[in-house]
Amino acid sequence: MLAAIGSVDNVPDFIKKVKAGEGRLMGFGHRVYKSYDPRATVIKEQAYRVFEVTGRNPLLDIAIELERIALQDDYFVQRRLYPNVDFYSGLIYEAMGFKPAMFTVLFAIGRAPGWIAQWQEMLRDKAQKIARPRQIYLGAGERDYVPMDQR
């Protein structure tokens, strides 16, 4: 999203598009934290520390401006859309050498222990007969598989 915005100068137009339903603001909002996600504060500080070592990513300036505008704009404040932990973590992952295509996997790895704990709790709760996860797979359908030794 930050790369698509391109520069700090483009942030106001991007915000207008999001408000008009023509764009999507990623890395904002959380179903539990209805105010600023406290983890986002920590990860933002860590991003600055990482960039002291790796060099500043120009996308950080776009992120900071996007956050600044969103925190002051009634549209986002009324909807309680504040940066979440993933907003700055992608920049850190990129500084570590990960490609953006890997970000979803990296986000999931950190959440896996919590998902497993919830699953175990569900199994122990005899009153809960069935699980109905709300995740809907939207990815590719069946794909051909080539065994490793034939690649």
Tab-separated table of C-alpha atoms in Angstrom:
chain	number	residue	atom	x	y	z
A	1	MET	CA	0.000	0.000	0.000
A	2	LEU	CA	2.780	2.430	0.945
A	3	ALA	CA	4.663	1.676	-2.281
A	4	ALA	CA	1.464	2.214	-4.281
A	5	ILE	CA	0.994	5.627	-2.629
A	6	GLY	CA	4.474	6.466	-3.879
A	7	SER	CA	5.309	9.642	-1.985
A	8	VAL	CA	4.249	11.784	0.939
A	9	ASP	CA	2.717	14.248	-1.537
A	10	ASN	CA	0.240	11.559	-2.655
A	11	VAL	CA	-1.067	10.755	0.843
A	12	PRO	CA	-3.922	13.334	0.849
A	13	ASP	CA	-5.265	11.976	-2.473
A	14	PHE	CA	-4.981	8.423	-1.178
A	15	ILE	CA	-6.943	9.389	1.956
A	16	LYS	CA	-9.672	10.933	-0.247
A	17	LYS	CA	-9.916	7.708	-2.265
A	18	VAL	CA	-10.186	5.595	0.883
A	19	LYS	CA	-12.961	7.828	2.228
A	20	ALA	CA	-14.775	7.587	-1.120
A	21	GLY	CA	-14.582	3.786	-1.025
A	22	GLU	CA	-12.111	3.705	-3.917
A	23	GLY	CA	-9.158	2.430	-1.887
A	24	ARG	CA	-8.341	0.357	1.126
A	25	LEU	CA	-6.367	1.534	4.144
A	26	MET	CA	-4.327	-1.460	5.292
A	27	GLY	CA	-2.714	-1.727	8.708
A	28	PHE	CA	-5.424	0.283	10.457
A	29	GLY	CA	-8.132	-0.929	12.798
A	30	HIS	CA	-8.411	-3.851	15.178
A	31	ARG	CA	-11.491	-5.615	16.469
A	32	VAL	CA	-10.212	-5.591	20.069
A	33	TYR	CA	-8.318	-2.308	20.319
A	34	LYS	CA	-10.851	0.468	19.813
A	35	SER	CA	-8.243	3.124	20.415
A	36	TYR	CA	-4.596	3.220	19.415
A	37	ASP	CA	-3.179	-0.330	19.427
A	38	PRO	CA	-0.509	-0.277	22.168
A	39	ARG	CA	1.542	-2.803	20.195
A	40	ALA	CA	1.723	-0.312	17.313
A	41	THR	CA	3.514	2.169	19.571
A	42	VAL	CA	6.136	-0.437	20.440
A	43	ILE	CA	6.634	-1.641	16.853
A	44	LYS	CA	6.905	1.946	15.574
A	45	GLU	CA	9.706	2.608	18.064
A	46	GLN	CA	11.400	-0.609	16.959
A	47	ALA	CA	11.118	0.479	13.321
A	48	TYR	CA	13.139	3.591	14.110
A	49	ARG	CA	15.770	1.438	15.823
A	50	VAL	CA	15.929	-0.943	12.855
A	51	PHE	CA	16.333	1.962	10.415
A	52	GLU	CA	19.230	3.320	12.488
A	53	VAL	CA	21.045	0.124	11.494
A	54	THR	CA	19.707	-0.505	7.972
A	55	GLY	CA	19.148	3.048	6.773
A	56	ARG	CA	15.823	4.845	6.623
A	57	ASN	CA	13.232	3.409	4.285
A	58	PRO	CA	11.522	6.240	2.345
A	59	LEU	CA	8.233	4.405	2.842
A	60	LEU	CA	8.488	5.279	6.543
A	61	ASP	CA	7.840	8.942	5.691
A	62	ILE	CA	4.690	7.926	3.806
A	63	ALA	CA	3.569	5.785	6.758
A	64	ILE	CA	4.142	8.599	9.246
A	65	GLU	CA	2.179	11.073	7.123
A	66	LEU	CA	-0.633	8.590	6.577
A	67	GLU	CA	-0.841	7.973	10.318
A	68	ARG	CA	-0.731	11.703	11.096
A	69	ILE	CA	-3.612	12.511	8.761
A	70	ALA	CA	-5.705	9.512	9.789
A	71	LEU	CA	-5.353	10.303	13.504
A	72	GLN	CA	-6.684	13.831	12.903
A	73	ASP	CA	-9.404	13.057	10.370
A	74	ASP	CA	-12.931	12.620	11.788
A	75	TYR	CA	-13.676	9.923	9.201
A	76	PHE	CA	-11.038	7.621	10.722
A	77	VAL	CA	-11.421	8.764	14.330
A	78	GLN	CA	-15.197	8.144	14.339
A	79	ARG	CA	-14.610	4.659	12.912
A	80	ARG	CA	-11.860	4.070	15.470
A	81	LEU	CA	-9.330	3.278	12.761
A	82	TYR	CA	-5.899	3.599	14.264
A	83	PRO	CA	-2.623	1.998	13.152
A	84	ASN	CA	-2.340	-1.607	14.274
A	85	VAL	CA	0.750	-3.710	14.896
A	86	ASP	CA	1.022	-4.707	11.232
A	87	PHE	CA	1.221	-1.131	9.974
A	88	TYR	CA	4.913	-0.695	10.794
A	89	SER	CA	5.986	-4.351	10.982
A	90	GLY	CA	5.973	-4.689	7.184
A	91	LEU	CA	8.613	-1.963	6.978
A	92	ILE	CA	10.726	-3.851	9.489
A	93	TYR	CA	10.330	-7.105	7.569
A	94	GLU	CA	11.412	-5.337	4.389
A	95	ALA	CA	14.472	-3.924	6.179
A	96	MET	CA	15.306	-7.495	7.201
A	97	GLY	CA	15.330	-8.502	3.536
A	98	PHE	CA	11.902	-10.125	3.237
A	99	LYS	CA	9.898	-9.475	0.078
A	100	PRO	CA	6.364	-8.101	0.542
A	101	ALA	CA	4.950	-11.384	-0.786
A	102	MET	CA	6.208	-13.006	2.436
A	103	PHE	CA	4.620	-10.501	4.825
A	104	THR	CA	1.339	-12.403	5.224
A	105	VAL	CA	3.256	-15.549	6.119
A	106	LEU	CA	5.345	-13.639	8.654
A	107	PHE	CA	2.253	-12.023	10.166
A	108	ALA	CA	0.664	-15.482	10.483
A	109	ILE	CA	3.716	-17.078	12.121
A	110	GLY	CA	3.472	-14.675	15.037
A	111	ARG	CA	-0.228	-15.394	15.451
A	112	ALA	CA	-0.036	-19.187	15.153
A	113	PRO	CA	0.531	-19.832	18.889
A	114	GLY	CA	-2.606	-17.836	19.726
A	115	TRP	CA	-4.638	-19.636	17.091
A	116	ILE	CA	-3.465	-22.995	18.430
A	117	ALA	CA	-4.267	-21.966	22.002
A	118	GLN	CA	-7.799	-20.947	20.964
A	119	TRP	CA	-8.244	-24.255	19.149
A	120	GLN	CA	-7.071	-26.188	22.226
A	121	GLU	CA	-9.472	-24.217	24.440
A	122	MET	CA	-12.293	-25.011	22.036
A	123	LEU	CA	-11.457	-28.729	22.183
A	124	ARG	CA	-11.522	-28.683	25.999
A	125	ASP	CA	-14.863	-26.853	26.144
A	126	LYS	CA	-17.390	-29.700	26.010
A	127	ALA	CA	-20.279	-27.252	25.617
A	128	GLN	CA	-18.885	-26.086	22.295
A	129	LYS	CA	-19.843	-28.793	19.812
A	130	ILE	CA	-18.737	-27.217	16.560
A	131	ALA	CA	-16.265	-24.622	15.401
A	132	ARG	CA	-17.275	-22.160	12.742
A	133	PRO	CA	-14.199	-20.185	11.721
A	134	ARG	CA	-15.013	-17.010	9.841
A	135	GLN	CA	-12.003	-17.146	7.546
A	136	ILE	CA	-12.949	-17.614	3.903
A	137	TYR	CA	-10.247	-18.759	1.513
A	138	LEU	CA	-10.168	-16.524	-1.565
A	139	GLY	CA	-6.937	-17.779	-3.088
A	140	ALA	CA	-6.284	-19.893	-6.134
A	141	GLY	CA	-8.254	-23.070	-6.627
A	142	GLU	CA	-6.627	-26.398	-7.302
A	143	ARG	CA	-3.099	-26.027	-8.651
A	144	ASP	CA	-0.679	-28.469	-10.223
A	145	TYR	CA	2.051	-29.724	-7.927
A	146	VAL	CA	5.541	-30.644	-9.094
A	147	PRO	CA	7.484	-32.812	-6.628
A	148	MET	CA	10.762	-31.288	-5.385
A	149	ASP	CA	12.944	-33.871	-7.137
A	150	GLN	CA	11.333	-33.007	-10.498
A	151	ARG	CA	11.854	-29.245	-10.297
